[in-house]
Coordinates of C-alpha atoms and ligand atoms in Angstrom, one line a residue:
M2 CA -12.9 -23.8 -2.3
P3 CA -12.9 -25.9 1.0
T4 CA -15.9 -28.2 1.5
K5 CA -18.2 -27.4 4.5
T6 CA -16.5 -30.0 6.7
E7 CA -12.9 -29.4 5.6
D8 CA -10.6 -27.2 7.7
L9 CA -8.6 -24.6 5.9
S10 CA -5.2 -26.2 6.6
S11 CA -6.2 -29.5 5.1
F12 CA -7.7 -27.6 2.0
L13 CA -4.4 -25.8 1.6
T14 CA -2.3 -29.0 1.8
K15 CA -4.6 -30.6 -0.7
S16 CA -4.4 -27.7 -3.1
L17 CA -0.6 -27.5 -3.2
K18 CA 1.3 -29.3 -6.0
D19 CA 4.3 -29.4 -3.7
P20 CA 3.0 -29.3 0.0
S21 CA 6.6 -29.3 1.3
I22 CA 7.0 -25.6 0.5
F23 CA 4.3 -24.8 3.2
V24 CA 6.0 -24.8 6.6
N25 CA 4.9 -23.4 9.8
Y26 CA 8.2 -23.2 11.7
G27 CA 11.2 -20.9 11.7
I28 CA 14.1 -21.7 9.3
I29 CA 17.6 -21.2 10.8
N30 CA 20.6 -22.5 9.0
G31 CA 18.2 -24.4 6.7
E32 CA 16.7 -26.3 9.6
E33 CA 13.3 -26.4 11.3
R34 CA 13.2 -24.2 14.4
K35 CA 10.2 -24.6 16.8
G36 CA 9.2 -22.0 19.4
T37 CA 10.6 -22.5 22.9
D38 CA 8.3 -24.8 24.8
G39 CA 6.3 -25.3 21.5
K40 CA 5.1 -21.7 21.6
T41 CA 3.1 -20.8 18.5
F42 CA 0.8 -18.1 17.1
A43 CA -2.3 -18.5 14.9
I44 CA -2.7 -17.1 11.4
S45 CA -6.2 -16.8 10.1
E46 CA -7.6 -16.2 6.7
P47 CA -8.9 -12.6 6.7
S48 CA -11.9 -13.5 4.5
S49 CA -13.3 -16.2 6.8
K50 CA -11.5 -15.7 10.2
E51 CA -10.7 -19.4 10.1
V52 CA -7.3 -20.5 11.4
L53 CA -5.0 -21.4 8.5
A54 CA -2.2 -22.8 10.6
N55 CA -0.1 -22.0 13.8
C56 CA 3.3 -20.9 13.3
A57 CA 6.3 -21.3 15.5
D58 CA 6.9 -18.2 17.7
L59 CA 10.7 -17.7 17.9
S60 CA 12.5 -16.0 20.8
K61 CA 15.3 -13.4 21.1
N62 CA 17.8 -16.2 21.5
D63 CA 16.8 -17.7 18.3
I64 CA 17.3 -14.5 16.5
I65 CA 20.7 -13.9 18.1
E66 CA 21.7 -17.4 17.0
A67 CA 20.5 -16.6 13.4
I68 CA 22.5 -13.4 13.4
N69 CA 25.7 -15.2 14.5
L70 CA 25.2 -17.8 11.9
A71 CA 24.7 -15.1 9.3
V72 CA 28.1 -13.6 10.3
T73 CA 29.9 -16.8 9.2
G74 CA 27.5 -17.2 6.3
F75 CA 28.3 -13.7 5.0
A76 CA 32.2 -14.2 5.4
N77 CA 32.0 -17.4 3.2
F78 CA 29.4 -16.3 0.7
S79 CA 31.1 -13.0 -0.1
S80 CA 34.5 -14.3 -0.3
N81 CA 33.9 -17.7 -2.0
T82 CA 31.4 -16.6 -4.8
S83 CA 31.9 -14.3 -7.7
A84 CA 29.2 -11.8 -8.5
K85 CA 28.4 -13.8 -11.6
Q86 CA 27.9 -17.0 -9.5
R87 CA 25.6 -15.2 -7.2
G88 CA 23.7 -14.0 -10.3
L89 CA 23.3 -17.6 -11.4
I90 CA 22.0 -18.7 -8.1
L91 CA 19.5 -16.0 -8.2
K92 CA 18.5 -17.1 -11.7
E93 CA 17.7 -20.6 -10.4
F94 CA 15.8 -19.0 -7.4
F95 CA 13.7 -17.1 -10.0
R96 CA 13.1 -20.2 -11.9
L97 CA 11.9 -22.1 -8.8
I98 CA 9.5 -19.2 -7.8
I99 CA 8.0 -19.3 -11.3
A100 CA 7.7 -23.1 -11.2
N101 CA 6.0 -22.9 -7.8
S102 CA 3.9 -19.8 -8.6
D103 CA 0.5 -21.5 -8.2
D104 CA 1.4 -22.8 -4.7
L105 CA 2.9 -19.5 -3.7
A106 CA -0.2 -17.7 -4.8
M107 CA -2.5 -20.0 -2.9
I108 CA -0.5 -19.6 0.3
L109 CA -0.4 -15.8 -0.2
S110 CA -4.1 -15.5 -1.0
L111 CA -5.0 -17.5 2.0
E112 CA -2.8 -15.8 4.6
N113 CA -3.3 -12.3 3.3
G114 CA -6.8 -12.4 1.8
K115 CA -6.0 -10.8 -1.6
T116 CA -7.7 -12.4 -4.5
L117 CA -5.9 -15.3 -6.3
A118 CA -5.4 -13.1 -9.4
E119 CA -3.7 -10.4 -7.3
A120 CA -1.7 -13.0 -5.4
S121 CA -0.4 -14.5 -8.7
G122 CA 0.4 -11.0 -9.8
E123 CA 2.3 -10.5 -6.6
V124 CA 4.3 -13.7 -7.1
N125 CA 5.3 -12.5 -10.5
Y126 CA 6.1 -9.1 -9.1
A127 CA 8.3 -10.8 -6.4
A128 CA 10.0 -12.9 -8.9
S129 CA 10.8 -9.9 -11.1
F130 CA 13.1 -8.6 -8.3
V131 CA 15.1 -11.8 -8.2
S132 CA 15.6 -11.9 -12.0
W133 CA 16.4 -8.2 -12.0
F134 CA 19.1 -8.4 -9.3
A135 CA 20.4 -11.6 -10.8
E136 CA 21.3 -9.4 -13.8
E137 CA 22.5 -6.5 -11.7
A138 CA 24.8 -8.7 -9.5
P139 CA 27.7 -8.7 -12.0
R140 CA 27.0 -5.0 -13.0
S141 CA 28.4 -3.6 -9.8
Y142 CA 30.6 -0.8 -11.0
G143 CA 33.3 1.0 -9.2
D144 CA 35.0 4.0 -10.9
A145 CA 38.2 5.8 -11.3
I146 CA 39.0 9.5 -11.6
P147 CA 42.4 11.3 -12.1
S148 CA 43.9 12.1 -8.7
S149 CA 44.8 15.7 -7.7
Y150 CA 48.1 14.4 -6.4
A151 CA 50.9 13.6 -8.8
N152 CA 51.9 9.9 -9.4
T153 CA 48.7 8.7 -7.7
E154 CA 45.7 6.6 -8.8
V155 CA 42.3 6.8 -7.0
F156 CA 39.6 4.4 -7.6
T157 CA 36.5 2.9 -6.0
F158 CA 34.9 -0.4 -5.8
K159 CA 31.8 -1.8 -4.0
E160 CA 31.7 -4.2 -1.1
P161 CA 28.7 -5.9 0.5
V162 CA 27.6 -4.3 3.7
G163 CA 27.4 -7.6 5.6
V164 CA 24.7 -9.2 7.7
C165 CA 21.3 -7.6 6.8
G166 CA 18.2 -7.5 9.1
I167 CA 15.0 -7.5 7.0
I168 CA 11.7 -6.6 8.5
T169 CA 8.7 -6.8 6.1
P170 CA 5.0 -6.1 6.0
W171 CA 1.8 -8.2 5.5
N172 CA 0.4 -6.3 2.5
F173 CA 2.9 -7.8 0.1
P174 CA 4.0 -11.0 1.9
A175 CA 6.3 -12.2 -1.1
A176 CA 7.3 -9.1 -3.0
M177 CA 8.5 -7.0 0.0
I178 CA 10.8 -9.9 0.8
T179 CA 12.4 -10.3 -2.6
R180 CA 12.7 -6.6 -3.1
K181 CA 15.0 -6.6 -0.2
I182 CA 16.8 -10.0 -0.3
A183 CA 17.5 -10.3 -4.0
P184 CA 19.8 -7.2 -4.0
A185 CA 21.2 -8.1 -0.6
L186 CA 22.2 -11.6 -1.9
A187 CA 23.3 -10.2 -5.2
A188 CA 25.8 -8.0 -3.4
G189 CA 27.1 -11.0 -1.3
C190 CA 25.3 -10.2 2.0
S191 CA 23.5 -12.7 4.3
V192 CA 20.0 -12.0 5.5
V193 CA 17.9 -12.6 8.7
I194 CA 14.3 -12.0 7.9
K195 CA 11.5 -11.2 10.5
P196 CA 8.4 -11.8 8.5
P197 CA 5.1 -10.1 9.3
R198 CA 3.1 -11.6 12.1
E199 CA 0.0 -11.9 9.9
T200 CA 1.6 -13.5 6.8
P201 CA 4.8 -15.6 7.7
F202 CA 4.2 -18.4 5.3
S203 CA 5.1 -16.8 2.0
A204 CA 8.5 -15.8 3.6
L205 CA 9.1 -19.3 4.8
A206 CA 8.1 -20.8 1.4
L207 CA 10.5 -18.4 -0.3
C208 CA 13.3 -19.4 2.0
K209 CA 12.8 -23.1 1.2
L210 CA 13.1 -22.2 -2.5
A211 CA 16.1 -19.9 -2.0
I212 CA 18.0 -22.7 -0.2
K213 CA 17.0 -25.2 -2.8
A214 CA 18.4 -22.8 -5.5
G215 CA 21.7 -22.8 -3.8
I216 CA 21.8 -19.9 -1.4
P217 CA 23.9 -21.2 1.5
P218 CA 21.6 -22.0 4.5
D219 CA 23.7 -20.0 6.8
C220 CA 23.1 -16.9 4.7
F221 CA 19.3 -17.1 4.7
H222 CA 17.3 -17.3 8.0
V223 CA 13.6 -16.7 8.6
V224 CA 12.6 -16.0 12.2
P225 CA 8.9 -15.6 12.7
T226 CA 8.1 -13.9 16.1
T227 CA 5.4 -12.1 17.9
D228 CA 7.9 -10.7 20.4
R229 CA 8.7 -7.1 19.5
E230 CA 11.6 -6.9 21.7
A231 CA 13.1 -10.0 19.9
A232 CA 12.5 -8.4 16.5
S233 CA 14.2 -5.2 17.7
E234 CA 17.4 -7.3 18.0
L235 CA 17.8 -6.8 14.2
A236 CA 18.1 -3.1 14.7
I237 CA 20.2 -3.2 18.0
N238 CA 22.7 -6.1 17.5
E239 CA 26.1 -4.8 16.6
K240 CA 26.7 -7.8 14.3
V241 CA 23.8 -6.7 12.0
N242 CA 25.4 -4.1 9.5
K243 CA 22.2 -3.1 7.7
L244 CA 18.5 -2.8 8.5
S245 CA 15.9 -2.7 5.8
F246 CA 12.3 -2.1 6.9
T247 CA 9.0 -1.6 5.1
G248 CA 6.0 -0.5 7.4
S249 CA 4.7 2.5 9.2
T250 CA 6.5 5.7 9.8
G251 CA 6.1 5.4 13.6
V252 CA 7.8 2.0 13.7
G253 CA 10.4 3.1 11.1
K254 CA 11.4 6.0 13.3
M255 CA 11.7 3.8 16.3
L256 CA 13.8 1.3 14.4
T257 CA 16.0 4.0 13.0
R258 CA 16.7 5.3 16.5
L259 CA 17.7 1.8 17.7
A260 CA 19.9 1.3 14.6
A261 CA 21.6 4.6 15.3
G262 CA 23.2 2.9 18.5
T263 CA 25.6 1.0 16.1
M264 CA 25.4 3.4 13.1
K265 CA 24.2 0.6 10.9
R266 CA 23.0 1.4 7.4
V267 CA 19.2 1.7 7.2
S268 CA 16.6 1.6 4.3
M269 CA 13.2 2.8 5.5
E270 CA 10.2 2.4 3.1
L271 CA 7.5 4.0 5.2
G272 CA 3.9 5.4 5.1
G273 CA 2.4 7.6 2.4
N274 CA -0.5 9.9 1.8
A275 CA -0.5 9.9 -2.0
P276 CA -2.3 12.6 -3.8
L277 CA -3.8 11.9 -7.2
I278 CA -4.5 15.0 -9.2
I279 CA -6.9 15.1 -12.1
L280 CA -6.3 18.3 -14.0
E281 CA -9.1 19.8 -16.3
D282 CA -7.2 18.6 -19.4
A283 CA -7.1 15.0 -18.3
D284 CA -8.5 12.2 -20.2
I285 CA -11.2 11.1 -17.8
S286 CA -11.3 7.5 -18.9
K287 CA -7.6 7.1 -18.2
A288 CA -8.0 9.0 -14.9
V289 CA -10.8 6.6 -13.8
A290 CA -8.7 3.6 -14.8
G291 CA -5.8 5.0 -12.9
V292 CA -7.8 5.6 -9.7
M293 CA -9.3 2.0 -9.9
V294 CA -5.8 0.4 -10.0
C295 CA -4.1 2.9 -7.6
K296 CA -6.8 3.1 -5.0
F297 CA -8.4 -0.4 -5.0
R298 CA -5.4 -2.6 -5.6
S299 CA -5.1 -4.9 -2.6
S300 CA -8.3 -3.4 -1.3
G301 CA -6.5 -0.1 -0.8
Q302 CA -3.8 -1.6 1.3
T303 CA -0.7 -0.3 -0.3
C304 CA 1.5 2.5 0.8
V305 CA 1.4 4.0 -2.7
C306 CA -2.4 4.0 -2.9
A307 CA -4.1 7.3 -3.7
N308 CA -5.2 8.6 -0.4
R309 CA -6.5 11.9 -1.7
I310 CA -8.0 12.3 -5.1
L311 CA -8.0 15.9 -6.3
V312 CA -10.3 16.7 -9.2
H313 CA -10.6 20.0 -11.0
L314 CA -14.1 21.5 -10.4
D315 CA -14.9 21.7 -14.1
I316 CA -14.8 17.9 -14.6
K317 CA -15.6 16.7 -11.1
D318 CA -19.3 15.5 -11.8
R319 CA -18.3 13.6 -14.9
F320 CA -15.3 12.0 -13.1
I321 CA -17.4 10.9 -10.1
E322 CA -20.2 9.4 -12.3
A323 CA -17.7 7.4 -14.3
L324 CA -15.8 6.3 -11.2
V325 CA -18.9 5.2 -9.3
D326 CA -20.0 3.0 -12.2
R327 CA -16.7 1.1 -12.0
V328 CA -16.7 0.9 -8.1
N329 CA -20.2 -0.5 -8.1
A330 CA -19.1 -3.3 -10.4
L331 CA -16.5 -4.6 -7.9
K332 CA -17.2 -7.8 -6.2
L333 CA -16.2 -8.3 -2.6
G334 CA -15.5 -11.8 -1.5
R335 CA -13.1 -14.5 -0.5
G336 CA -9.7 -14.3 -2.2
I337 CA -9.8 -17.9 -3.4
E338 CA -13.3 -17.7 -4.8
G339 CA -13.7 -17.2 -8.6
G340 CA -15.2 -13.7 -9.6
T341 CA -14.0 -11.9 -6.5
T342 CA -12.3 -8.6 -7.4
Q343 CA -11.9 -7.2 -3.9
G344 CA -10.6 -9.2 -1.0
P345 CA -11.0 -8.3 2.7
L346 CA -8.9 -6.0 4.8
V347 CA -6.3 -7.6 7.0
N348 CA -7.9 -7.5 10.4
A349 CA -10.5 -5.8 12.6
A350 CA -8.4 -2.8 13.3
A351 CA -8.0 -2.1 9.6
V352 CA -11.8 -2.2 9.1
K353 CA -12.2 0.1 12.1
K354 CA -9.8 2.6 10.7
V355 CA -11.7 2.8 7.3
S356 CA -15.0 3.1 9.1
E357 CA -13.6 6.0 11.3
H358 CA -12.3 7.8 8.2
V359 CA -15.7 7.4 6.4
Q360 CA -17.8 8.5 9.5
D361 CA -15.5 11.4 10.1
A362 CA -15.7 12.5 6.4
L363 CA -19.5 12.2 6.4
S364 CA -19.9 14.1 9.7
K365 CA -17.8 17.0 8.2
G366 CA -19.8 17.5 5.0
G367 CA -18.6 14.6 2.8
V368 CA -21.2 13.3 0.3
L369 CA -21.4 9.5 -0.1
H370 CA -21.6 8.2 -3.7
A371 CA -20.8 4.4 -3.2
G372 CA -20.2 1.9 -0.4
G373 CA -19.9 3.4 3.1
K374 CA -20.4 0.2 5.1
E375 CA -18.6 -2.7 6.8
Q376 CA -19.9 -6.0 5.4
A377 CA -19.9 -8.1 8.6
H378 CA -22.2 -10.7 7.2
L379 CA -19.5 -11.9 4.8
N380 CA -17.7 -13.3 7.9
G381 CA -14.5 -11.7 7.2
F382 CA -12.9 -8.3 7.5
F383 CA -14.8 -6.6 4.7
Y384 CA -15.5 -3.0 4.0
E385 CA -17.2 -1.9 0.8
P386 CA -15.3 0.1 -1.8
T387 CA -16.4 3.6 -1.0
V388 CA -16.5 7.0 -2.8
I389 CA -17.0 10.2 -0.9
S390 CA -16.8 13.7 -2.5
E391 CA -16.6 17.2 -1.0
A392 CA -13.6 16.1 1.1
T393 CA -11.7 18.8 2.9
T394 CA -8.5 19.4 4.8
K395 CA -10.5 19.3 8.0
M396 CA -11.1 15.5 7.6
E397 CA -8.9 12.8 9.0
V398 CA -8.4 11.3 5.5
A399 CA -6.6 14.4 4.5
H400 CA -3.8 13.8 6.9
D401 CA -3.8 10.2 7.7
E402 CA -3.3 7.2 5.4
T403 CA -6.7 5.2 5.3
F404 CA -5.0 2.0 4.0
G405 CA -8.5 0.8 2.8
P406 CA -10.9 1.2 0.0
L407 CA -12.0 4.8 0.6
A408 CA -11.7 7.1 -2.5
A409 CA -11.9 10.5 -0.9
I410 CA -12.5 13.3 -3.6
F411 CA -11.3 16.8 -3.0
S412 CA -11.8 19.6 -5.6
F413 CA -9.7 22.5 -6.8
N414 CA -9.8 25.4 -9.2
S415 CA -6.2 25.9 -10.4
E416 CA -3.0 24.0 -10.8
T417 CA -1.4 26.0 -8.1
E418 CA -4.2 25.2 -5.7
A419 CA -3.9 21.5 -6.6
L420 CA -0.2 21.4 -5.9
E421 CA -0.6 23.3 -2.6
L422 CA -3.1 20.7 -1.6
A423 CA -1.1 17.8 -2.8
N424 CA 2.1 18.8 -1.0
A425 CA 0.4 19.7 2.3
T426 CA 1.5 16.5 4.0
N427 CA 4.5 15.2 6.0
Y428 CA 4.6 12.2 3.7
G429 CA 6.2 12.1 0.3
L430 CA 6.1 8.6 -1.1
A431 CA 4.1 8.5 -4.4
G432 CA 2.0 11.2 -6.2
Y433 CA 0.0 10.9 -9.4
F434 CA -1.6 13.2 -11.9
F435 CA -3.4 13.1 -15.1
S436 CA -3.0 15.8 -17.8
E437 CA -2.7 15.6 -21.6
N438 CA -0.5 18.7 -21.7
I439 CA 3.2 17.9 -22.1
G440 CA 4.5 21.1 -20.7
R441 CA 2.3 20.8 -17.7
V442 CA 3.4 17.1 -17.3
M443 CA 7.0 18.2 -16.9
R444 CA 6.1 21.1 -14.6
V445 CA 3.8 19.3 -12.2
A446 CA 6.0 16.2 -12.0
R447 CA 8.8 18.4 -10.7
K448 CA 6.7 20.3 -8.3
L449 CA 5.2 17.3 -6.6
H450 CA 7.1 16.5 -3.3
C451 CA 7.5 12.9 -3.4
G452 CA 9.9 10.1 -4.4
M453 CA 7.7 8.6 -7.2
V454 CA 5.4 10.2 -9.6
G455 CA 2.8 8.5 -11.8
V456 CA 1.7 10.5 -14.9
N457 CA -1.5 9.3 -16.6
T458 CA -1.2 6.0 -14.8
G459 CA -2.0 4.6 -11.4
L460 CA 0.6 1.8 -11.5
I461 CA 4.2 2.7 -10.9
S462 CA 5.7 -0.2 -9.1
A463 CA 8.2 -2.4 -11.0
A464 CA 11.7 -3.8 -10.4
E465 CA 13.2 -1.2 -12.8
S466 CA 11.6 1.8 -11.0
P467 CA 13.4 2.9 -7.8
F468 CA 10.8 2.7 -5.0
G469 CA 11.1 5.1 -2.1
G470 CA 10.1 8.3 -0.6
V471 CA 11.1 11.7 0.8
K472 CA 10.0 13.5 4.0
E473 CA 8.5 11.1 6.5
S474 CA 8.1 8.4 3.9
G475 CA 11.6 7.3 4.6
M476 CA 15.0 6.9 3.0
G477 CA 16.7 4.6 0.6
R478 CA 15.5 3.2 -2.8
E479 CA 14.5 -0.4 -3.8
G480 CA 14.8 -1.5 -7.4
R481 CA 16.9 -0.5 -10.4
K482 CA 20.7 -0.1 -9.7
Y483 CA 20.0 1.9 -6.6
G484 CA 18.5 -1.1 -4.9
L485 CA 21.8 -3.0 -5.1
Q486 CA 23.7 0.1 -3.8
E487 CA 21.6 -0.1 -0.6
Y488 CA 23.4 -3.2 0.3
Q489 CA 26.9 -2.1 -0.6
N490 CA 29.6 0.2 0.8
I491 CA 31.8 2.2 -1.5
K492 CA 35.6 1.5 -0.8
C493 CA 38.0 4.2 -2.1
V494 CA 41.6 3.1 -2.7
T495 CA 44.4 5.7 -3.3
I496 CA 47.7 4.4 -4.5
G497 CA 50.5 7.0 -4.3
N498 CA 54.1 7.2 -5.1
L499 CA 53.8 5.5 -8.5
Q500 CA 56.8 7.2 -10.0
E501 CA 59.7 4.8 -11.0
Ligands
SIN612 C1 3.8 -1.3 -0.3 O1 2.7 -1.0 -0.2 O2 4.7 -1.3 0.6 C2 4.4 -1.6 -1.7 C3 3.6 -1.4 -2.8 C4 4.2 -1.7 -4.1 O3 5.3 -2.2 -4.2 O4 3.5 -1.4 -5.1

C-alpha cells in the first residue's frame, strides 16, 4: 500500500518488477506517440479517486496513421509468416504475460479497482486466450467436397480478413484485448486497438510484451483517445476490414451502422440481462456459490453477471438466508489492500445507476436483506453488496442491466413461469439455472434464449467456450475455433476441366 505521503504513480513504479511495461503514451509502429500539443487525460484509481497517471490523448490523424501502417503490416505478416510461426510468436507472448503477471495484475488493479486476486485471475484468463490461439493458429482447416460438375474439384481455405479495429471495455482491461487480438494475430491479421478511456494501461503494457515477443510493430498499434469521433474511424475507415467491439448495446448498434458503410465484418459482444433460475430441485449450496461468483465477480461489473435471480417459491426463504450470510461476509475495500473481496465500481455514474435500481426496487415493494447503501466514506466509488427480494417485472432491474452488486430476487411457481420470466428480455447473452434433474437440465438449457448457458455453475467464461450472445446481445463468438473464424474469410476455389 502507498505510504501517506507517497503519490500513486510513484507507488506503482516502485511496486513493478519491470517498470518499463507501464507506459502512458500511445504506441504506433512500436514507438511512443504523445498527444498533439501534449494533450493527455487523467486515469484515477476508482478506490481512492487519486490520479494514477495521465495518458496521451491521441487524435484522429494518429488513428489514421496507425491504420495505414497496419495495412502494410498486414500484407507482410500474412504473407511472410506461416500459421505455425505465428503460433510460436503467440507462445512467446503467452510466456511473457505469465512472466510479468504480477506487474500486469498491479497495473490492472490500480486502474480498474478490482482486487489484486481478481486482477491476477484476469491476467491468467487473458493469457489463456493467447495460448489457446497459439495452438489454434495451425489448425485453420479448409475443406473439400465432391463437385456437382464432372471433372471439377471444389475446395475452400481460410484467409485472414486484414486490418482489424479493436475497441474494448474497462471491466476486463486485459482479457478483452487478448480475446480479440490473439485470434486476429493467429489468423495473420494486424490490429489497431482503441483501449478504454478508464483503463488504457493494461492494453499498453500488453502491446509492449507483444512486440517483445516478436509481433511486428506495424501489426500492433494502441491508440488511447477520449475523442469519440477519432475512435469511430475504426468503424468508418475503408482500410479497416473488421471491427470487433465489446461494450454496450447502444454503442454496438451505432458502430455497426457506421461499419455498414464499408460492409466490414463485425463482432459485437454487447449487453446482457442474465437470468439465473433456481429450480425447486436445485442443490441450494451449489446455487448460492453460483450466485456469489456470477453476481459479485468484479463487483457485479460483467456483462454475464446474473441480473435477475429467479427462485422457486418453495425454497426461496432458505436460499435467501444462505445467500445473505455469504454476502454479509464480503469485505469492501481498496483493490490492492489485503483482505478485500469487493473492489469499487468504476466511477460515479456506475454508483448512481446501482443506487437508482435499488431505490426503484424498494419503492415498488422490494424487501431489503443486505446492503442497500453507497459507501461514500471509503473515498472511492463503493456500493455495498445488496440483496433485495420480491422483485417484479415493474422494476428497472427487470429490464436494464444494473452492472453492479445488486442481487435482485424474483420468485416463480413453475418451470414454465420461470422460463417465461427469464426470456422476457431483448438481451440474450448468458443464462444460468440450477437443477439436479438431468431431463430438466437438457430441456431448460434448450429453452433459454441466450448464447451461453451455465448449469449448476455461475462461471462459464473460458478460452475453450465460445463467448457471445443472441438478440440485442450482439453477434459473433470469441473463443474455441469460432474465435479464429471471426478473423478469417472463407475462400472457395473451383477447378474445372480436369479431364485429360
Ligand atoms: C464481459 O463482461 O464483457 C466479459 C466477461 C467474461 O469474459 O467473463
